[in-house]
Coordinates of C-alpha atoms in Angstrom, one line a residue:
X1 CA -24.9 -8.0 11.7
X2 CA -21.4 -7.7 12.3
X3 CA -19.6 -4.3 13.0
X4 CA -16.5 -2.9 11.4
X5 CA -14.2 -4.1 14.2
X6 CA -15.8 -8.2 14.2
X7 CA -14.6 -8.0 10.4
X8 CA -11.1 -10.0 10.3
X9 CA -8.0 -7.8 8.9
X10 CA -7.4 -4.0 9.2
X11 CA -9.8 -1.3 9.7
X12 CA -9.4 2.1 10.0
X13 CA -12.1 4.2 11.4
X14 CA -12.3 7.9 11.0
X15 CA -8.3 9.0 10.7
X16 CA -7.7 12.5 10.2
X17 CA -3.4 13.6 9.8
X18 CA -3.0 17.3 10.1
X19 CA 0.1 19.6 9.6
X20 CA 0.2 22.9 11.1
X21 CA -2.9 24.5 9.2
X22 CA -2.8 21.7 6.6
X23 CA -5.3 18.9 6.8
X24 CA -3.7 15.9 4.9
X25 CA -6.4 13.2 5.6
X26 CA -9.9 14.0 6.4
X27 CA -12.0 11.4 8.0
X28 CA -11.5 8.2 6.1
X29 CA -12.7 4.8 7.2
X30 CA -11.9 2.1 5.3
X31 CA -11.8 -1.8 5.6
X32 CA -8.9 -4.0 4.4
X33 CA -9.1 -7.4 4.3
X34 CA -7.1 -10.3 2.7
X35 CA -6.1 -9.6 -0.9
X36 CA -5.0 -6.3 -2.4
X37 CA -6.9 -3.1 -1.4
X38 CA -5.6 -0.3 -4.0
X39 CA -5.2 3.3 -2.4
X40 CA -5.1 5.4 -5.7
X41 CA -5.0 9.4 -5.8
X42 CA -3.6 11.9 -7.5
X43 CA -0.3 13.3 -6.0
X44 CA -1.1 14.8 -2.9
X45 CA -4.6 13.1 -2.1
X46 CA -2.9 11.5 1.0
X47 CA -2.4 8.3 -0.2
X48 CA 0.9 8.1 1.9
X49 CA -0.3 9.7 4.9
X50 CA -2.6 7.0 5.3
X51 CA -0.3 4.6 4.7
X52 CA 2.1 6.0 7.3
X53 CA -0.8 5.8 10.0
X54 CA -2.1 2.6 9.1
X55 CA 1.3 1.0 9.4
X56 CA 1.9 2.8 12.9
X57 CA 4.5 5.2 11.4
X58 CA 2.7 8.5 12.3
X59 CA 0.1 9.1 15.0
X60 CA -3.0 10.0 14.3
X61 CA -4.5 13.6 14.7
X62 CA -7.4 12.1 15.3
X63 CA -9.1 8.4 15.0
X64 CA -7.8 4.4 15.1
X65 CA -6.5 1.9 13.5
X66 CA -7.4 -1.7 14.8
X67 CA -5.7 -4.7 13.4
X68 CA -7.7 -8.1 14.4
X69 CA -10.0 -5.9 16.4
X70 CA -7.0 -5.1 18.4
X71 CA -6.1 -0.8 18.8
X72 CA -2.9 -0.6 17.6
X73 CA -2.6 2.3 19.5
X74 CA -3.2 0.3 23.1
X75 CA -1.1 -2.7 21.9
X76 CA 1.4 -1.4 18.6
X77 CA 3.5 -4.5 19.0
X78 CA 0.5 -6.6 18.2
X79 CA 0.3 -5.0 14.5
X80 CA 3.9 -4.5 14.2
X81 CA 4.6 -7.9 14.5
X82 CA 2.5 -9.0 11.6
X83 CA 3.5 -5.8 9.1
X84 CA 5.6 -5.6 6.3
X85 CA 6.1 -2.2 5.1
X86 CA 7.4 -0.4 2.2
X87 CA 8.0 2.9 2.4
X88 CA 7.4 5.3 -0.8
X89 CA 10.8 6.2 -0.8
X90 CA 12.8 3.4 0.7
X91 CA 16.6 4.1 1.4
X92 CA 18.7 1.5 2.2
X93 CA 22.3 2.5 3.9
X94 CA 24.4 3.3 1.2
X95 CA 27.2 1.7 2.0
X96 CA 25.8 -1.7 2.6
X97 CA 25.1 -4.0 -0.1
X98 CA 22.0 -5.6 0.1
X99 CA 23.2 -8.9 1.6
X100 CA 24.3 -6.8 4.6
X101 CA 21.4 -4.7 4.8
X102 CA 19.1 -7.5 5.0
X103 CA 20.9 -9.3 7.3
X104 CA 21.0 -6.0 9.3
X105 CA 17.1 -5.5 9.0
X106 CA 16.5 -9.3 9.9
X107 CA 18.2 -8.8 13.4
X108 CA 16.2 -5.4 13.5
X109 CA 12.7 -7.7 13.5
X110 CA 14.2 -10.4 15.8
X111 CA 14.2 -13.1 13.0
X112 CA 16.3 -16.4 14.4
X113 CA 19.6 -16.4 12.8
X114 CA 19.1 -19.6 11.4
X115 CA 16.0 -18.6 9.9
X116 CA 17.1 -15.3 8.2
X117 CA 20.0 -16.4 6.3
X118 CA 17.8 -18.1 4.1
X119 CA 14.7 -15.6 4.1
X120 CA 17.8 -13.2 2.9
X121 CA 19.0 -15.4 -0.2
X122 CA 15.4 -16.9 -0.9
X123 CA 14.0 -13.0 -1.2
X124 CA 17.5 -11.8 -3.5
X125 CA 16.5 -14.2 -5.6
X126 CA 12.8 -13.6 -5.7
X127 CA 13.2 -10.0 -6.4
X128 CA 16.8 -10.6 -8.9
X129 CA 18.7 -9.0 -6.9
X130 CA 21.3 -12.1 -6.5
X131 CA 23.5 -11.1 -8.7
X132 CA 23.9 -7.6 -7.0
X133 CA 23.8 -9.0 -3.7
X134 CA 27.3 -7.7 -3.0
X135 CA 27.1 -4.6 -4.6
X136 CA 27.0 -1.5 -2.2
X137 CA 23.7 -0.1 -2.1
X138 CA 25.1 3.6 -3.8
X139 CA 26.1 1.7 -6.9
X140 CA 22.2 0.1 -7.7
X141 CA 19.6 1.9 -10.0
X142 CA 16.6 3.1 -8.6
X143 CA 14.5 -0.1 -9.4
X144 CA 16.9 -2.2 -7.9
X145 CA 16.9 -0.3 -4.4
X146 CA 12.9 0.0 -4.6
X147 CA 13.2 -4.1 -4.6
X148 CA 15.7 -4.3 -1.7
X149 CA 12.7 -1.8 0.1
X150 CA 10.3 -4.6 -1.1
X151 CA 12.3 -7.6 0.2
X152 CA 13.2 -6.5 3.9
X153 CA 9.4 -5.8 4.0
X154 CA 9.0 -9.6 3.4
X155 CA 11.7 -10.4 5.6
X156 CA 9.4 -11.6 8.2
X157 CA 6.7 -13.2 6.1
X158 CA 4.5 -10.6 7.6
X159 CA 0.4 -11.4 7.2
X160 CA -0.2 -7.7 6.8
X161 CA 1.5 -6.0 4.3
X162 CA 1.2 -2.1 3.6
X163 CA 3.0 -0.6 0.3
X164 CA 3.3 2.3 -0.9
X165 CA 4.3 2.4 -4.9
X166 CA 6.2 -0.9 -4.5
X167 CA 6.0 -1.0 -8.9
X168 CA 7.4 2.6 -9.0
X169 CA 10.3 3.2 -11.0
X170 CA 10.7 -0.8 -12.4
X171 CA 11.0 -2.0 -15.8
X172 CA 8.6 -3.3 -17.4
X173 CA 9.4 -7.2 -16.6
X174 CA 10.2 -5.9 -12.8
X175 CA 7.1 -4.4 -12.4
X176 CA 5.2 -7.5 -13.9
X177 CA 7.1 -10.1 -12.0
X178 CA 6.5 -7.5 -8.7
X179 CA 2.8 -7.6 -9.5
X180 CA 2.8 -11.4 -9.6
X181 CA 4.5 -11.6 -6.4
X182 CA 2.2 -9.6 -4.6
X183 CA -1.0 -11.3 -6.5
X184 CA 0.7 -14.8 -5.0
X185 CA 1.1 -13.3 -1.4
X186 CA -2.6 -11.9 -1.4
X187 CA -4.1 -15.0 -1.6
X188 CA -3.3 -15.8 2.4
X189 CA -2.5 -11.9 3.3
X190 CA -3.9 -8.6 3.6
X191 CA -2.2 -6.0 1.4
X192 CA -2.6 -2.4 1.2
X193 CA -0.9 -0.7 -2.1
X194 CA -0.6 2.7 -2.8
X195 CA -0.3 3.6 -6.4
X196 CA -0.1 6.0 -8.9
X197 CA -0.8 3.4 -11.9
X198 CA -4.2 2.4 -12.7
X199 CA -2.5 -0.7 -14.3
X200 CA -1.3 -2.4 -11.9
X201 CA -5.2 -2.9 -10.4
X202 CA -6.5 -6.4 -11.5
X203 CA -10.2 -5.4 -11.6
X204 CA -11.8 -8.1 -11.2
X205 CA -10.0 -9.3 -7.8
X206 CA -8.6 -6.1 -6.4
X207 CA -10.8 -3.5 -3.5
X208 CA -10.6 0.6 -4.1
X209 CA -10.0 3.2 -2.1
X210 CA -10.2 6.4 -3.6
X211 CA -9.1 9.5 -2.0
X212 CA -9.6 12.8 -3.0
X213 CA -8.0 15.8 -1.3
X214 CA -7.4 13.8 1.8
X215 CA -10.8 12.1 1.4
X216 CA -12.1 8.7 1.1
X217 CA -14.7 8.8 -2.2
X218 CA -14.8 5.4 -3.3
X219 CA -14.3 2.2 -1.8
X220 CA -15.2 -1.4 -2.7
X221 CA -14.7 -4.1 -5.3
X222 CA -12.7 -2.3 -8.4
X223 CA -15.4 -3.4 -10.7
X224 CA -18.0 -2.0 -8.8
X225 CA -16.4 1.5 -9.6
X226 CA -16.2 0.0 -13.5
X227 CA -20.1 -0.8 -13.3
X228 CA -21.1 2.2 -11.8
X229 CA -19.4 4.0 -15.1
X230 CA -20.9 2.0 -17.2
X231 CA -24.6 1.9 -15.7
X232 CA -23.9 6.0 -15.4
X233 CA -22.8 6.1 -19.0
X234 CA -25.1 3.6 -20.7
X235 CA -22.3 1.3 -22.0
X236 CA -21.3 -2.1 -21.7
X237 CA -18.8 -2.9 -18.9
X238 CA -16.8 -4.2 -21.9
X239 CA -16.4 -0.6 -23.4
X240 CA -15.2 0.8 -20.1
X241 CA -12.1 0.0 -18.8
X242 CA -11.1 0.8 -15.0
X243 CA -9.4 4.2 -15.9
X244 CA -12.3 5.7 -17.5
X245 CA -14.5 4.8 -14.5
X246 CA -11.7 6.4 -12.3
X247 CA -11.6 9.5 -14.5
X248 CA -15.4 9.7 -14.8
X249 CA -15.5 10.0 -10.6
X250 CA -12.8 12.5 -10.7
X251 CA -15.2 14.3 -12.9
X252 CA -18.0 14.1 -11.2
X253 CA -16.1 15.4 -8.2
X254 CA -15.0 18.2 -9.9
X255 CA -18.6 19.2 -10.9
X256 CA -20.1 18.5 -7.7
X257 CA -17.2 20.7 -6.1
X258 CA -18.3 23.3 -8.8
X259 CA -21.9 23.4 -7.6
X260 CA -21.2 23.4 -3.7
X261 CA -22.5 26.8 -2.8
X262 CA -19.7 29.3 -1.4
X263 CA -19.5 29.8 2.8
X264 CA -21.2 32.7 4.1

């Protein structure tokens, strides 16, 4: 049988993030492997902490990440050079427009100058931000600079992608034709998405991971979590959508949390 670190794609095994007296994650281990694997949370579960340290951003308290059985710790180059990420609050320089700042960020990752000219228009376009594409960066709307985040994480075509709220803030037809881009590039990728909106999971394709005051209580296929509601409940899966199973969890948290007998 094949152990965590034979499995192909991005493990993390027992990360813990501490602050001072504050303990943000708590011992999660998760597998990620190609397709979307949906970190979802309520605010302050950790979501982004663990983001941060799978993507090499923040060092561990404690535990590893391995990318293609490789510790990114021993060898971050190795990871970094196949990552994309998206930071939950990405902030471009404000007075660059984003033809300049993705120029700027392709010479950052070492992309040939005659290949990132065209990654640059190709992902303006892709993201409809070509007709801003000489606007400085102070003058776009909040969607439009969560996009330019988006598209100089693609800049590189990276096979490991890790995202945290990349539909945040987006119209509705932005956030749809964001989702649709990242359903396209999971087909051949790994992606990790952090987000706050249930909706944008496709249930039947997408992995969970659910944390819970810096904890890891559910991972797996999204249905599963929508058949374990209904099997729990006595309903078809039909009659339960993926945000009643989610809320039935939380709930079941809460109770257990209720019963745990107080420390000594």
């Amino acid at each position: 049988m094949k152990g965590p670190l034979d499995r192909p794609g991005l493990v993390l095994e027992d990360l813990w993030l501490a602050f001072g007296r504050k303990t943000a994650v708590k011992g999660v281990t998760a597998w990620c492997g190609v397709g979307v694997s949906a970190v979802v949370g309520p605010n302050g579960s950790g979501k982004s902490c663990l983001l941060r340290m799978a993507a090499g951003i923040v060092r561990p308290t404690r535990g590893r990440v391995f990318w293609l059985g490789v510790d990114a710790a021993g060898d971050p180059f190795f990871l970094k050079d196949a990552l994309g990420y998206l930071p939950q609050r990405p902030v471009p320089y404000p007075d660059m427009t984003p033809r300049q700042f993705l120029s700027h960020m392709a010479t950052l990752k070492a992309i040939p100058r005659h290949l990132a000219g065209a990654r640059r228009d190709h992902l303006l376009a892709e993201l409809g931000l070509a007709r801003v594409a000489d606007v400085p960066a102070h003058r776009l709307s909040h969607g439009q600079r969560a996009r330019l985040g988006l598209a100089q994480a693609l800049l590189n075509d990276p096979y490991l992608l890790i995202l945290d709220e990349p539909t945040s803030g987006q119209a509705p037809e932005s956030r749809l034709d964001i989702l649709a881009l990242i359903r396209r590039l999971a087909e051949t990728r790994v992606v990790v998405m952090a987000t706050n909106e249930l909706s944008d999971v496709d249930v039947d394709r997408d992995r969970l991971l659910c944390l819970e005051e810096g904890r890891l209580v559910f991972q797996g296929p999204a249905a599963d979590l929508v058949d374990r509601a209904r099997v729990s409940g006595g309903a078809r899966r039909a009659e339960v959508c993926l945000a009643e199973a989610y809320l039935r969890l939380r709930r079941s948290l809460a109770t257990a949390g209720k019963k745990r007998p107080e420390p000594a």
